[in-house]
Coordinates of C-alpha atoms in Angstrom, one line a residue:
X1 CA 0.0 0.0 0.0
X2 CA 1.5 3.3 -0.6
X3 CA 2.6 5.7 1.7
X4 CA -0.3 7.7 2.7
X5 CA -3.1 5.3 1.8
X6 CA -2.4 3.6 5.3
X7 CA -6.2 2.2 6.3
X8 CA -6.5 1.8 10.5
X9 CA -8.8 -1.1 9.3
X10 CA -6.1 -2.9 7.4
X11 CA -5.7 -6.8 8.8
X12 CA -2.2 -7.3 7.4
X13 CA -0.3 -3.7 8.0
X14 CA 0.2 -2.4 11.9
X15 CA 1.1 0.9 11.4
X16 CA 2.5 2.6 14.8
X17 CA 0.2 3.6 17.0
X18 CA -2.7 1.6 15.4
X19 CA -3.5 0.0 18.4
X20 CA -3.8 3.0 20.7
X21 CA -6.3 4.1 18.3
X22 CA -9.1 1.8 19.8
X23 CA -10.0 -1.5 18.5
X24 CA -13.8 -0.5 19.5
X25 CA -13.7 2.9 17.6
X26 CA -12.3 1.2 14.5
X27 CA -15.4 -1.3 14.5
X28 CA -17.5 1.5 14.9
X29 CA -16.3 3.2 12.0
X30 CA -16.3 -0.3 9.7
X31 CA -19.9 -0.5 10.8
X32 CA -20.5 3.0 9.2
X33 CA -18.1 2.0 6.4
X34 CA -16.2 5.3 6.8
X35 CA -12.7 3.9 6.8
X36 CA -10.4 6.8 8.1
X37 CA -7.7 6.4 5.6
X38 CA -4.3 7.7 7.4
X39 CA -2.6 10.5 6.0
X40 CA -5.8 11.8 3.7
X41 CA -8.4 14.1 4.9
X42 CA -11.0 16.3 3.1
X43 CA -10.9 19.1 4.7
X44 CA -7.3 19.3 6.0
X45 CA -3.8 18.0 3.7
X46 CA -1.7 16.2 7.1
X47 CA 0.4 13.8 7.1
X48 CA 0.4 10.5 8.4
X49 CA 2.2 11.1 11.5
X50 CA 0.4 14.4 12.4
X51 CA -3.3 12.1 11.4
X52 CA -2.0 9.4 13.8
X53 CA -1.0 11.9 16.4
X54 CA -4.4 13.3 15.9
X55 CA -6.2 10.0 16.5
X56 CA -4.6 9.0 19.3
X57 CA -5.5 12.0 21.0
X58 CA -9.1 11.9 19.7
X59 CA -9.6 8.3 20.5
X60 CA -9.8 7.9 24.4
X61 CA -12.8 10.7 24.3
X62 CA -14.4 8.9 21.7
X63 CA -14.7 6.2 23.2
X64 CA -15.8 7.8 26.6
X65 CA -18.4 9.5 24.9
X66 CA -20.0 6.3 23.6
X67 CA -21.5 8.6 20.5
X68 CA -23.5 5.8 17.6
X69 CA -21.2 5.3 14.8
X70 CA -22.3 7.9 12.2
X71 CA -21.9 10.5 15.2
X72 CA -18.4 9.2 16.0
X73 CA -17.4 9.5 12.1
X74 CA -18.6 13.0 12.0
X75 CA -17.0 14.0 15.3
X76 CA -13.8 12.6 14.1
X77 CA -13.1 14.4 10.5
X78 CA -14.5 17.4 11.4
X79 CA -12.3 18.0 15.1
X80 CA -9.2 16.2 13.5
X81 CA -7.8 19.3 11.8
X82 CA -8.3 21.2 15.0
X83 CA -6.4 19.0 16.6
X84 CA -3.6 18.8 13.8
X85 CA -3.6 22.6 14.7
X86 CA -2.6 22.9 17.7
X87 CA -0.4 19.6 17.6
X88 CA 1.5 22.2 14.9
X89 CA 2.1 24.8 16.5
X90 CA 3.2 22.9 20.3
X91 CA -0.2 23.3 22.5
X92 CA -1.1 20.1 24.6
X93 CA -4.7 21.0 25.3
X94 CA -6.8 19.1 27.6
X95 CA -9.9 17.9 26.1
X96 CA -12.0 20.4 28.1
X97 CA -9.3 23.1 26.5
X98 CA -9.5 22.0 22.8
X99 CA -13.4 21.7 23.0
X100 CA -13.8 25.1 24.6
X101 CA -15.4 27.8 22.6
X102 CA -12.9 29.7 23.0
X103 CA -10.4 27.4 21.7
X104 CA -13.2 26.5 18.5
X105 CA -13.4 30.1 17.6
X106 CA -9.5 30.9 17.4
X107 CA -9.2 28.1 15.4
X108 CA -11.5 29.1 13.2
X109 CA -10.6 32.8 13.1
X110 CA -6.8 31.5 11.8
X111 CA -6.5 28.0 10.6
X112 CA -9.9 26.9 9.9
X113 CA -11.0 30.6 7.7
X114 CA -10.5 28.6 4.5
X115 CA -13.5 26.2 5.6
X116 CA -16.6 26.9 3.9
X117 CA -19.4 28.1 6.7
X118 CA -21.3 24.6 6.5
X119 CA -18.3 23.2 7.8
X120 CA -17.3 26.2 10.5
X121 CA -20.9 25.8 11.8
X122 CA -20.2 21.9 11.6
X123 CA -16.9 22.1 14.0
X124 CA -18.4 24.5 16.3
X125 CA -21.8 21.5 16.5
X126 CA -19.2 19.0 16.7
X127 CA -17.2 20.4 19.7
X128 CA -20.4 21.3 21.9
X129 CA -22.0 17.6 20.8
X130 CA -18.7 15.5 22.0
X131 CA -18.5 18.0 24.9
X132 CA -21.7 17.7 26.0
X133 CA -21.2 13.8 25.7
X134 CA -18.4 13.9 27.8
X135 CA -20.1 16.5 30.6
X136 CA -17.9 18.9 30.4
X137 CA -19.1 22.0 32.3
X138 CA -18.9 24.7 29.3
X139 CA -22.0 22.3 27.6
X140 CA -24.4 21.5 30.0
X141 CA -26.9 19.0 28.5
X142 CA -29.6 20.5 26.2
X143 CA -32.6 19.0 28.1
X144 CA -31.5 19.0 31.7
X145 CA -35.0 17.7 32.9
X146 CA -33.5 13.8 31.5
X147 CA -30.6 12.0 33.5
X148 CA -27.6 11.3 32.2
X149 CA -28.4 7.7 31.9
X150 CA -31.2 8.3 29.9
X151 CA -28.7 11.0 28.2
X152 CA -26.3 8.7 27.0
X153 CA -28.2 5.6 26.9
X154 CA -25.9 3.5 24.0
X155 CA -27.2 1.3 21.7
X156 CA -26.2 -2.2 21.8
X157 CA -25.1 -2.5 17.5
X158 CA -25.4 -6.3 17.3
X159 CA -28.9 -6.1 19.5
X160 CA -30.0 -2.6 17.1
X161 CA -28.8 -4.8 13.6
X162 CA -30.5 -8.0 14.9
X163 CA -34.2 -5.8 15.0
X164 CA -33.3 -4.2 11.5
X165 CA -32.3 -7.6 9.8
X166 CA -35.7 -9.3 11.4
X167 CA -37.8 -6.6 10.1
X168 CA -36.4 -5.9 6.5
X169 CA -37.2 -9.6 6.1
X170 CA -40.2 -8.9 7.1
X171 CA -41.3 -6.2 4.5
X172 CA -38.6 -6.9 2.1
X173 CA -37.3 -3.0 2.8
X174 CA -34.1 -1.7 3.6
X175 CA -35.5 1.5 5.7
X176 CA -36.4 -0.1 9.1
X177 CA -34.0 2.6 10.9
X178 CA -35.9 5.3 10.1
X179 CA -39.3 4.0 11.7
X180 CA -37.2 3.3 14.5
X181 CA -36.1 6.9 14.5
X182 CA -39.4 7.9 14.4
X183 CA -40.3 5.9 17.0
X184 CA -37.7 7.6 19.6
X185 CA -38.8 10.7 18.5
X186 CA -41.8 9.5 19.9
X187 CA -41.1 8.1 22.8
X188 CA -39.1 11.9 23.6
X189 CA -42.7 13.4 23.0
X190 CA -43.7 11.6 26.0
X191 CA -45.6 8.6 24.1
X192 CA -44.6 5.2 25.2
X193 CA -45.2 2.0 24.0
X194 CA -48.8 1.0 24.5
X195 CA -49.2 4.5 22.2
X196 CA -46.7 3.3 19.8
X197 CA -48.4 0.1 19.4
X198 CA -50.5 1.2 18.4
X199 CA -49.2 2.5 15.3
X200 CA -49.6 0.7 12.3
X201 CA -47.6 -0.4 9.3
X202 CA -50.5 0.6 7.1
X203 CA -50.0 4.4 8.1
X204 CA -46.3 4.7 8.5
X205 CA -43.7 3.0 6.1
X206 CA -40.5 3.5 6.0
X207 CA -39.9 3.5 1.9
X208 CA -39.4 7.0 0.5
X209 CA -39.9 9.7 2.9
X210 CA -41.0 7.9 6.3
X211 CA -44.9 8.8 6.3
X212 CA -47.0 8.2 3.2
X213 CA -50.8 9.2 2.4
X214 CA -53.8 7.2 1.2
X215 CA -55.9 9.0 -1.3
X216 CA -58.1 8.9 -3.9
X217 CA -57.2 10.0 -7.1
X218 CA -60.3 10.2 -10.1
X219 CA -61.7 6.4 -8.5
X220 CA -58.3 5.2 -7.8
X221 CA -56.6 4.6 -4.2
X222 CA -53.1 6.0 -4.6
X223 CA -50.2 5.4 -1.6
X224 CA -48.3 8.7 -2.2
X225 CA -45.0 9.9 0.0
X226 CA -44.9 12.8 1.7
X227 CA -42.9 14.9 -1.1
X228 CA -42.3 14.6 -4.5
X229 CA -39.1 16.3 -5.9
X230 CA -35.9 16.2 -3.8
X231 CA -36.5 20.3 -3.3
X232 CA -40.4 19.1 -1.4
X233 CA -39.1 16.0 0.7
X234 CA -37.6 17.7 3.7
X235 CA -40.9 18.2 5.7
X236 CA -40.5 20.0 9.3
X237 CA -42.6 19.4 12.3
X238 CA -42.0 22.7 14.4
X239 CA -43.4 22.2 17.8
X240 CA -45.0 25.6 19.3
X241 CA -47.1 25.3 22.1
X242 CA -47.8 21.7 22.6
X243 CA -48.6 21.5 18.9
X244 CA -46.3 20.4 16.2
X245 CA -46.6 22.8 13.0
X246 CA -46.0 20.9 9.7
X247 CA -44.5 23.0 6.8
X248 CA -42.9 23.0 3.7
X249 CA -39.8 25.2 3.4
X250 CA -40.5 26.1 -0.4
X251 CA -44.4 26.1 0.3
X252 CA -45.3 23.3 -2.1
X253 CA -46.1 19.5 -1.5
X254 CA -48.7 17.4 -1.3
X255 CA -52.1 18.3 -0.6
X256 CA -52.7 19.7 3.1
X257 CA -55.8 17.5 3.7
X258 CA -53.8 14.7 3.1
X259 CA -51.0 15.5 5.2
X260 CA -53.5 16.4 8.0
X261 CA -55.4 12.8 8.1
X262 CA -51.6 11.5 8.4
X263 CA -50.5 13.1 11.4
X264 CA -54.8 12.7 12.6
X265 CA -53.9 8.9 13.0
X266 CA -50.4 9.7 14.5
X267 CA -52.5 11.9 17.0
X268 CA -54.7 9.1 17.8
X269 CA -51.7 6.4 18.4
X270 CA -49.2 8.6 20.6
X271 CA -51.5 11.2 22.2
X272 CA -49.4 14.1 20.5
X273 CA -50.9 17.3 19.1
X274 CA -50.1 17.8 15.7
X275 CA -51.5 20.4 13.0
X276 CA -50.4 22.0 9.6
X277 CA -49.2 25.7 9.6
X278 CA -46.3 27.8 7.4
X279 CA -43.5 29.5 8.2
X280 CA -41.4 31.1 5.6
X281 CA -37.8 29.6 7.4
X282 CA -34.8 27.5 6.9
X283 CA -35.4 23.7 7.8
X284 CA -31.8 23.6 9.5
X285 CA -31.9 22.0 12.8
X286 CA -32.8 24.1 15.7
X287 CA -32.3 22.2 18.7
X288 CA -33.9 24.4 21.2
X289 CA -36.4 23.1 23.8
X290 CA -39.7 25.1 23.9
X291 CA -40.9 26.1 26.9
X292 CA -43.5 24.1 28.7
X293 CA -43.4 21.1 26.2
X294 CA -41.8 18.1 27.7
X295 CA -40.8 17.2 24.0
X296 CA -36.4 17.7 24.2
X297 CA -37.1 19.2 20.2
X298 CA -38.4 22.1 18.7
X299 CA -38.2 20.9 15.0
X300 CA -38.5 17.2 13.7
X301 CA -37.4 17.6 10.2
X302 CA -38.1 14.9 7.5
X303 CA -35.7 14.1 4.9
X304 CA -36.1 11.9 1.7
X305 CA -35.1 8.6 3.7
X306 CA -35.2 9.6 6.8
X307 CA -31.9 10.5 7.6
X308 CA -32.3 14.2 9.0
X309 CA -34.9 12.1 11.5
X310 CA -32.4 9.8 12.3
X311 CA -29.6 12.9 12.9
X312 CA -32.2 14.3 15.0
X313 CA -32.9 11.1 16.5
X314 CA -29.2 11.1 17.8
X315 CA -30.4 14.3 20.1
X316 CA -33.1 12.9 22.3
X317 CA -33.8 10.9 24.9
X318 CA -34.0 7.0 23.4
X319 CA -36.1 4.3 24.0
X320 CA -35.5 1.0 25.4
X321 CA -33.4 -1.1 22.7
X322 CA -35.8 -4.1 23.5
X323 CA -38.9 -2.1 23.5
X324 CA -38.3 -0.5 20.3
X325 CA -38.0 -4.1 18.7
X326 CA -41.1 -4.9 19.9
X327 CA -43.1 -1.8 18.7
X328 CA -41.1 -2.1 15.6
X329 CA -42.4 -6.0 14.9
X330 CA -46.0 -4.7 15.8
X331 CA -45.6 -2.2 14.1
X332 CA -44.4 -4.0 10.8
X333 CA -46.9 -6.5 11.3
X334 CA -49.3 -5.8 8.7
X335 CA -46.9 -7.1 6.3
X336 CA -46.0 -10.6 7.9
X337 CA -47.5 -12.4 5.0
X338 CA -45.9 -10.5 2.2
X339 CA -43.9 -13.0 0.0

């Protein structure tokens, strides 16, 4: 392999200082299939020394934070360069120190003013997400009214795989995460599982944008997504006083009467309030708990496959691992008898 192209998953090559990199974190990052590759990064040229250096300092608070795998990725490229950084220029920072905001915004008033401003607002999200993972006293957690435990609860992968496996055979689908997201979102609402249960298969699916509608079109019963073109799938649910506001950042999409009997039956099978409304605003995340609402989220936003559920998913309160297999295999069960 040639110098540079170094993989920390490679099962013939040790390179030094592999193994103080975390044999844990590496499977964690197979599972995502995000290979670091040693020596390239996209958003900082290092070499491989100054990336290993990097990793081994990154590694122990990884792996203390117990972040899922797709966090831990993200975490990982986007504080790397900061680290690089101020390995460069001789600072040993401790990890409260080099995840300070302080520390965040000199490096990005110097080294890191070549980023684009996605990725300056990413460092600055990925600093005060590990730091809040690690309790650190500068990021206190977001929704303090949740213990730590319940905080940091971590997901068992082979347990989390096993559920996901069981019910893609199921329905023959390769989505099941993102009806599991949902049902964490959910469960941080405040509905638990004899709500969620009663949730059925025939009003949620997980294929192409999470919730779909049941209309009739000139005589004939169409199953439509919520969306159509990529610019219409990312669907918010902005919750203002005990009521979650559906709207469409470009004001198109599918017909408000059929969006409203969708989130009716969700109404009916978790006991939260939901209703349509506008608002003229960007769909980025706003993590911000309203006041009053015991949901931890302001704004659930929708994505094509679920995956900006899923990344708000990572932000609240989860439920029980074992739980949410069983509400998922009710939930699913509508389709036991599909070929």
């Amino acid at each position: 392999m040639a110098r540079g192209q170094a993989s920390t998953t490679s099962p013939t090559r040790r390179v030094p200082g592999e193994e103080a990199f975390g044999a844990e974190l590496k499977d964690q990052l197979d599972r995502e299939n995000a290979r670091i590759i040693v020596g390239y990064h996209p958003l900082t040229p290092m070499s491989t020394a100054e990336h290993w250096a990097a990793l081994r300092y990154l590694a122990p608070m990884l792996l203390q934070a117990r972040l899922r795998p797709r966090a831990t990725r993200n975490v990982l490229i986007l504080l790397l360069p900061v680290v690089v950084h101020y390995q460069r220029v001789g600072l040993e920072l401790s990890p409260d120190r080099l995840l300070s905001r302080a520390t965040i915004e000199e490096y990005l008033a110097g080294e890191g003013r070549r980023h684009t401003p996605d990725v300056r607002k990413n460092v600055v999200q990925a600093a005060g997400q590990l730091g809040r993972a690690l309790h650190l006293a500068e990021y206190p957690p977001k929704f303090p009214g949740y213990p730590a435990s319940v905080w940091n609860l971590p997901y068992d992968l082979s347990d989390w795989q096993a559920f996901i496996d069981r019910a893609n055979r199921m329905r023959r689908e390769t989505h099941a995460e993102e009806t599991c997201a949902l049902i964490d979102l959910c469960f941080a609402a405040g509905a638990r599982r004899p709500q969620l249960e009663r949730i059925r298969g025939t009003d949620i699916s997980e294929t192409r944008g999470l919730v779909r509608v049941t209309m009739t079109v000139k005589g004939e019963v169409q199953h439509r997504p919520l969306g159509g073109r990529p610019a219409e799938r990312t669907l918010a649910f902005a919750r203002q006083r005990g009521s979650a506001y559906l709207f469409r950042p470009d004001g198109r999409g599918d017909r408000p009467h059929a969006i409203q009997r969708v989130l009716e039956q969700l109404q009916k099978a978790t006991g939260v309030r939901f209703q349509i409304g506008r608002a003229a605003a960007s769909w980025e995340l706003r993590m911000v708990q309203a006041a009053g609402i015991r949901a931890p989220f302001d704004i659930l936003g929708i994505g094509a496959k679920g995956h900006t559920v899923m990344r708000l998913a990572d932000e609240c309160p989860r439920s029980d691992p074992r739980e949410r297999e069983a509400i998922l295999m009710r939930m699913l069960g509508d389709y036991k008898e599909l070929p």
